Coordinates of C-alpha atoms in Angstrom, one line a residue:
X36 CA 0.0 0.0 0.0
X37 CA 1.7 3.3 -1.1
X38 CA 2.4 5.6 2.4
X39 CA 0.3 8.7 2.8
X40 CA 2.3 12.1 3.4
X41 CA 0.3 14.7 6.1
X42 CA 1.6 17.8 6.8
X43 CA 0.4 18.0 11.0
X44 CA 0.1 21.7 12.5
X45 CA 1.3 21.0 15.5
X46 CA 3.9 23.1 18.3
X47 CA 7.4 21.7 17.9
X48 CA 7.7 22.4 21.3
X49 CA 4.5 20.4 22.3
X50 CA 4.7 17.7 20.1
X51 CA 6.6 14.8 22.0
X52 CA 8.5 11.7 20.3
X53 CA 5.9 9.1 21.0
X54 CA 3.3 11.1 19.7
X55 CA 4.9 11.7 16.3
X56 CA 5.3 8.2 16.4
X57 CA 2.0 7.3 17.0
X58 CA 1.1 10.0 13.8
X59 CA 3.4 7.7 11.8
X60 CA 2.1 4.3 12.9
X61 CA -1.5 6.0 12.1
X62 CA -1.0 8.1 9.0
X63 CA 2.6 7.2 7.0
X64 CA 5.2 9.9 7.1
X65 CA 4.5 13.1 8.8
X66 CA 5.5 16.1 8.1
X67 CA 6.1 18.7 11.1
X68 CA 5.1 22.3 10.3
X69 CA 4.6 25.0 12.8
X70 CA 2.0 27.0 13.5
X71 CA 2.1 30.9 13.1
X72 CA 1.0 32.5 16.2
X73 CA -0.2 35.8 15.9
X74 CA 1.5 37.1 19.3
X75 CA 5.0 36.1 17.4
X76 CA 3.5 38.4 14.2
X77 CA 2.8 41.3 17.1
X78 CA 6.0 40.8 18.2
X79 CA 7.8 40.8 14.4
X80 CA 6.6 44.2 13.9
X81 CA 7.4 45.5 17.2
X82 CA 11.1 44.5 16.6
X83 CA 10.9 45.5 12.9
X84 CA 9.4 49.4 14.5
X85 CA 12.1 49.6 17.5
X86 CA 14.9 47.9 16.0
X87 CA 15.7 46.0 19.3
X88 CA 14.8 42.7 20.7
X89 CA 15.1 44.2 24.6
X90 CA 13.3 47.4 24.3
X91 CA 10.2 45.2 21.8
X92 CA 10.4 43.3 25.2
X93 CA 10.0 46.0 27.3
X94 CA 6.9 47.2 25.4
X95 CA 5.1 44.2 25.3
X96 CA 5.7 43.3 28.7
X97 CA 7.9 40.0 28.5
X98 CA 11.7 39.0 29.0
X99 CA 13.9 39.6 26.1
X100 CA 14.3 35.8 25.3
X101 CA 10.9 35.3 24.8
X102 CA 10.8 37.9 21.9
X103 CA 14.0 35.8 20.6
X104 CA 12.4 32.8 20.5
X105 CA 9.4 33.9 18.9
X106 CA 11.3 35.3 16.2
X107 CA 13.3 32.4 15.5
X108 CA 9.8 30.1 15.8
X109 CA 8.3 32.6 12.7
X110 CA 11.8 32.2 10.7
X111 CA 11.8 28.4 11.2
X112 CA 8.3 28.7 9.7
X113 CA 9.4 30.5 6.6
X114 CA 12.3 29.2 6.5
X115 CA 14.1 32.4 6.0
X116 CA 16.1 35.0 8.3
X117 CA 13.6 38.2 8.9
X118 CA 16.5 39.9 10.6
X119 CA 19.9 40.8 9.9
X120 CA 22.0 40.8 13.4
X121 CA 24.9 42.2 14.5
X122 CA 26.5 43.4 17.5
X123 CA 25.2 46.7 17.4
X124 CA 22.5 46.9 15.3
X125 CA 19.1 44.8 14.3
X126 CA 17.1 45.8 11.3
X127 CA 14.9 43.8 8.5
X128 CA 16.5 41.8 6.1
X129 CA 15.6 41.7 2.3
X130 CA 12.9 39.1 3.0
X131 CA 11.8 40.8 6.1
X132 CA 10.8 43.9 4.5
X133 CA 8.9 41.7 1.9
X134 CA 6.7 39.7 4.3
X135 CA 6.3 42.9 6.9
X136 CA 3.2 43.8 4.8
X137 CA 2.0 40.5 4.7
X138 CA 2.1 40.1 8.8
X139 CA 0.1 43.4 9.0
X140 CA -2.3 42.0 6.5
X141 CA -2.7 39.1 8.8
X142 CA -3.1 40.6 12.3
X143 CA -5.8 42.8 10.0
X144 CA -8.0 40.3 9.3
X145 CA -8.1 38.1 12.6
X146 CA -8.8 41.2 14.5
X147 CA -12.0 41.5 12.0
X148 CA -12.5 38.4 12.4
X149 CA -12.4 38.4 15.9
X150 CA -14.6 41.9 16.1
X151 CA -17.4 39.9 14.2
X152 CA -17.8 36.8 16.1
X153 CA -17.6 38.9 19.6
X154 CA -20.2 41.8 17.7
X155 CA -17.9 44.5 18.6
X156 CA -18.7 46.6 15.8
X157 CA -20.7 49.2 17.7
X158 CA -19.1 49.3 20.8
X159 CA -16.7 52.5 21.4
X160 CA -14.8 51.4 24.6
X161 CA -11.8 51.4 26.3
X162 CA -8.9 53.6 26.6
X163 CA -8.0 55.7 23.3
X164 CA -4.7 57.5 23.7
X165 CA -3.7 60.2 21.0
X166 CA -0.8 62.0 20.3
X167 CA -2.0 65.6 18.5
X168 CA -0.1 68.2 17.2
X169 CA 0.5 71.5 19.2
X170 CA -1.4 74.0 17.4
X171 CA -4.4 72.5 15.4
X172 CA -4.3 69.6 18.6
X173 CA -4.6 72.3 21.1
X174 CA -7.2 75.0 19.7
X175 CA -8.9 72.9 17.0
X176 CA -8.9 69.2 17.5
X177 CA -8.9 69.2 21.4
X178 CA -12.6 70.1 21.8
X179 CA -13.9 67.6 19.1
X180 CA -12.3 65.0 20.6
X181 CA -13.8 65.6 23.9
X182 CA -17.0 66.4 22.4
X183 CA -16.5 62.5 21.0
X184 CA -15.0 61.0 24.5
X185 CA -18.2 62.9 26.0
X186 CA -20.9 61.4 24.0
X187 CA -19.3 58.1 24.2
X188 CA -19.1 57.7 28.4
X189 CA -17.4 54.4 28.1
X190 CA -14.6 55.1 26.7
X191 CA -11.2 56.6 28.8
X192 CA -9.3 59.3 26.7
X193 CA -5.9 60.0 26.9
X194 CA -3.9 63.0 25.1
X195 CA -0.6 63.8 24.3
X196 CA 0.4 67.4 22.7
X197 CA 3.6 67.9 20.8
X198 CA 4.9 68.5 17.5
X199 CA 7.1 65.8 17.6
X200 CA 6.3 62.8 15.6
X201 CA 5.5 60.1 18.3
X202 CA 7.0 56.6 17.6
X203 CA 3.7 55.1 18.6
X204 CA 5.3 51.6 19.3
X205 CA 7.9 53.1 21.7
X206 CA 5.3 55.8 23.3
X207 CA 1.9 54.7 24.7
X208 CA -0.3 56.1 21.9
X209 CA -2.5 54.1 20.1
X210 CA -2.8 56.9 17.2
X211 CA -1.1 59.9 15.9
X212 CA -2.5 63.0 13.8
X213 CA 0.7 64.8 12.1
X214 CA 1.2 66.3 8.8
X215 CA 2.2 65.4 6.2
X216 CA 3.0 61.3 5.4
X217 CA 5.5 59.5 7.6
X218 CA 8.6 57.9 5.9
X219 CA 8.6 54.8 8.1
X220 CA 6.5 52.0 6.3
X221 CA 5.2 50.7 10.0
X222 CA 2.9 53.1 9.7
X223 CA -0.7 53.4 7.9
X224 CA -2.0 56.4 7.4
X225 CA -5.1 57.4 6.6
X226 CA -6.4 61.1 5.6
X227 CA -8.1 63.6 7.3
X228 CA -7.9 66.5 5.2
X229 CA -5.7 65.9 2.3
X230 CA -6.6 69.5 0.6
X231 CA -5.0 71.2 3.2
X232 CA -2.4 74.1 2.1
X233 CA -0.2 76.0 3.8
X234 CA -0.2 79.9 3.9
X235 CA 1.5 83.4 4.9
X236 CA -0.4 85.8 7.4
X237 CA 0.1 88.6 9.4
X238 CA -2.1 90.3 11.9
X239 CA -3.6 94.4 10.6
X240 CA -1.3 95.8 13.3
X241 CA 2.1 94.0 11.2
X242 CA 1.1 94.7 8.1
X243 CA 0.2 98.4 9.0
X244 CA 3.6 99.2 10.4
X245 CA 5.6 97.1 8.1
X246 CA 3.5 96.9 4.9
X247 CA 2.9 94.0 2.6
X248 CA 5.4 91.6 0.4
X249 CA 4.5 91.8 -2.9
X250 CA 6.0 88.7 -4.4
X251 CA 7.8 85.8 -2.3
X252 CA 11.2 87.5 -2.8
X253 CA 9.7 90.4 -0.7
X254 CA 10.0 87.9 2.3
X255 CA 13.8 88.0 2.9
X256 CA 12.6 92.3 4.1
X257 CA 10.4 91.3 6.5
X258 CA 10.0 89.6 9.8
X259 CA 9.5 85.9 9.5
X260 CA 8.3 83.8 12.1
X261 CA 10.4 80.3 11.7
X262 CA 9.8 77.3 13.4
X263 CA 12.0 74.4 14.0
X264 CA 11.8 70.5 14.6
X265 CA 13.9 67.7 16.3
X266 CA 16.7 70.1 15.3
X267 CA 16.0 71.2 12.0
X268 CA 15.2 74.8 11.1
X269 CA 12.7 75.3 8.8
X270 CA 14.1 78.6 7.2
X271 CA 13.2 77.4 3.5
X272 CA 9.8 78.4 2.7
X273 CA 8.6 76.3 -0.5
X274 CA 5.4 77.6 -2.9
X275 CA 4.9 75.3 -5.9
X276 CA 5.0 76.8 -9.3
X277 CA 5.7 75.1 -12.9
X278 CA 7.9 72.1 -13.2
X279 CA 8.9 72.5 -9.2
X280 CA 9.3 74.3 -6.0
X281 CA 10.4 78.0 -5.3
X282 CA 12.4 78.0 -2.0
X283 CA 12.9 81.0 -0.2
X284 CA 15.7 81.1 2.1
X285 CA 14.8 83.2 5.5
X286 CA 16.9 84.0 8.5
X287 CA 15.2 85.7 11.7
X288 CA 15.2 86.6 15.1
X289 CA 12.0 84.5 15.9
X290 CA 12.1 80.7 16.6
X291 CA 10.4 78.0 18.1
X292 CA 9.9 74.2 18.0
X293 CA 5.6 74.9 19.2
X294 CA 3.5 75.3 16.4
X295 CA 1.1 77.2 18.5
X296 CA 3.7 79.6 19.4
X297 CA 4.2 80.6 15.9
X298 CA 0.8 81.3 15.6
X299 CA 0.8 83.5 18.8
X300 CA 3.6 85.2 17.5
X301 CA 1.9 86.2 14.3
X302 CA -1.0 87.0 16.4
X303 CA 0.6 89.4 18.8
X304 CA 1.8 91.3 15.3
X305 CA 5.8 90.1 15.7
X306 CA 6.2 88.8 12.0
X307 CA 4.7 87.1 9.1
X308 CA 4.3 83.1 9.4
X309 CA 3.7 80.5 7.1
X310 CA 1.2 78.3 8.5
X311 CA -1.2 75.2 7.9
X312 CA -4.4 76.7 6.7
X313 CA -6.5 74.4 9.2
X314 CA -4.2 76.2 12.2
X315 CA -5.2 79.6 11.3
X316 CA -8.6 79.5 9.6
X317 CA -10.5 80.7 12.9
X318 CA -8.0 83.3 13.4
X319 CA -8.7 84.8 9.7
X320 CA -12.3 84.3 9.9
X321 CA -12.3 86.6 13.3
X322 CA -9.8 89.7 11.3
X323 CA -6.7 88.6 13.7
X324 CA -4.8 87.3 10.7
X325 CA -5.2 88.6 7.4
X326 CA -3.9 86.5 4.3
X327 CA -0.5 87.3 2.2
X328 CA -0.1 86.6 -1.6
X329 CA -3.1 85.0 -2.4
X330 CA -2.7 84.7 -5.5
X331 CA 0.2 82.3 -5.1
X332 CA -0.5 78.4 -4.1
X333 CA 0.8 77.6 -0.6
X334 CA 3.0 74.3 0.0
X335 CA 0.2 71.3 0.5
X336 CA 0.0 70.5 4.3
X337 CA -2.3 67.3 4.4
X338 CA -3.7 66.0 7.8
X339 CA -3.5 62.2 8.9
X340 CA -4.1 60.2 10.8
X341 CA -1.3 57.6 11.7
X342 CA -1.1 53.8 13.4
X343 CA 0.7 51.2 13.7
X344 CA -0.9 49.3 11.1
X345 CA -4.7 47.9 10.5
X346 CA -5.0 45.7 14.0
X347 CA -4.9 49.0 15.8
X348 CA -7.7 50.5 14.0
X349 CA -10.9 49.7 16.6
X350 CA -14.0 50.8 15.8
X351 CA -13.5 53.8 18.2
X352 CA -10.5 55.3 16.0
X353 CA -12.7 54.9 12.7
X354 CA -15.4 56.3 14.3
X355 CA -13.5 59.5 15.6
X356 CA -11.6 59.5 11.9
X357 CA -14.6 60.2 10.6
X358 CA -15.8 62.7 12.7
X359 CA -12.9 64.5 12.9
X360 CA -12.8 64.0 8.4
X361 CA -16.3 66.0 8.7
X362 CA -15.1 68.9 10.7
X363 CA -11.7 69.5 8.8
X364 CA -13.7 69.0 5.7
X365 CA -15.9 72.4 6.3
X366 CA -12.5 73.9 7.0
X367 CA -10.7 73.0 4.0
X368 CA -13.7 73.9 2.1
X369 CA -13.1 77.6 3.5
X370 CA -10.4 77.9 1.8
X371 CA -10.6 81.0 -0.4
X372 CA -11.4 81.0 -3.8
X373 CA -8.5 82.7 -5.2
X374 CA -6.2 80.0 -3.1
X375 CA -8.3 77.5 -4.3
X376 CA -7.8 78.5 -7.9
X377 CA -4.3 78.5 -7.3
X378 CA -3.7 75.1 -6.3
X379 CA -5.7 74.0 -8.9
X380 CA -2.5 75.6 -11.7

């Protein structure tokens, strides 16, 4: 009688000798596979994000060898080396970066799964942490969001202000909102106002002591509000034009690494400031800020909001993504014309 092959999903570290004996006497040769385990997926892209076995250990709670061996567990599985080691460093090998999609794909789908069996759809609970930029966070975003946590009692909100782009496996956020797309490919984000543009104001009492530029060269005379981020200066203010960018190279007195202060700055009548037009629609609308060059398309500025990858997307987050979409929606939409008609050159 010809033998029967079986491939048997079993835990090599479960599975004894006499048992896989037994499978043998029963079945003909078997063939040991093992089993993915989602916690060993969590724990690949927590490594793959913090670049360290110790500190993905940290995070999730566990001892550093337990992250080792469930790395080597999902390697044995594919057969191939996720990471490339060395004494000083860890980061994705070639193969790595290929399947990382694939585990956030994965994790995707069971937690749907799982959110369907349990009928979690509806329910917006548990603890929502958010990191939010300074300025739109603090005077636009901030009473929306408590607006949401209020009308949905069960639910524990936590908030984090700050400019800086959170590493949300490292800090304990659950989402980000930032400008602009991040670079690292951990990350999914998904749009809250992609129409967003950036643009120049000054308050009535600047412009009437100072006057107003006429063209973006006319910048390097006046007083320009920069701001600055993990170190870098943004003192090269970009408008799009034909076949490119227009970079204007500013140097001033005024610096900061708030967002909000920039604003308050412009404000108070201290300079002229380039700024998100979400951040300073209110402050236009009420005659603090008046708009420069409007003629000329400001540098897009487009609003996400940023995870992990899909697991981390509960139905709290989508719900507040697209509540938060509807509100930044009326604001983008406020926009002027001639701006509008700009960005569309």
């Amino acid at each position: 009688m010809q033998s029967k092959t079986f491939t048997i999903f079993v835990k090599t570290d479960t599975i004894t000798a006499g048992k896989r004996d037994n499978l043998a006497r029963q079945h003909g040769t078997v063939t040991e596979a093992i089993m993915v385990r989602p916690e060993d997926l969590g724990l690949f892209l927590r490594v793959a994000a913090l670049g360290s076995f110790s500190r993905a250990a940290r995070e999730a709670g566990i001892l550093p060898g337990q992250v080792s061996a469930a790395i080597q567990r999902l390697e044995t599985r594919l057969n191939t080396r996720l990471f490339a080691r060395s004494t000083r460093s860890l980061r994705l090998s070639a193969e790595g970066e290929k399947y990382l999609p694939y585990a956030q794909e994965i994790l995707s789908v069971m937690q749907a799964g799982e959110e369907i069996l349990h009928h979690r759809d509806n329910e917006i609970r548990g603890t929502l942490r958010i990191a939010l930029p300074s300025d739109c966070g603090r005077n636009l975003l901030l009473p929306w969001i408590s607006n949401f946590c209020r009308e949905h009692n069960e639910l524990t909100l936590q908030l984090s202000l700050s400019d800086h782009m959170s590493d949300i496996f490292r800090d304990p956020v659950d989402i980000a909102i930032r400008y602009g797309i991040p670079d690292n490919r951990q990350y999914i984000a998904q749009p809250l106002a992609e129409e967003n543009r950036r643009v120049l104001v000054a308050s009535p009492d600047y412009l009437a002591r100072c006057g107003q530029p006429r063209s973006p060269e006319q910048l390097a005379q006046h007083t320009c509000l920069l701001y600055s981020l993990n170190g870098h200066i943004y003192d090269k203010w970009a408008f799009p034009q034909a076949g490119g960018m227009q970079r204007i190279a500013l140097t001033s007195q005024w610096l900061c690494d708030d967002a909000d202060v920039v604003r308050r700055w412009a404000v108070a009548g201290h300079g002229i400031a380039y700024k998100s037009w979400i951040d300073v629609s209110e402050d236009v609308v009420a005659g603090r800020l008046k708009l420069l060059l409007t003629d000329i398309p400001g540098e897009p500025a487009p609003l996400y909001l940023i995870c992990p990858h899909r697991k981390e997307f509960s139905p709290a987050i989508r719900l507040l993504r697209s509540e938060l979409s509807r509100h930044l929606q009326e604001i983008t939409g406020r926009l002027p014309e001639a701006l509008k008609r700009a960005s569309a050159h």
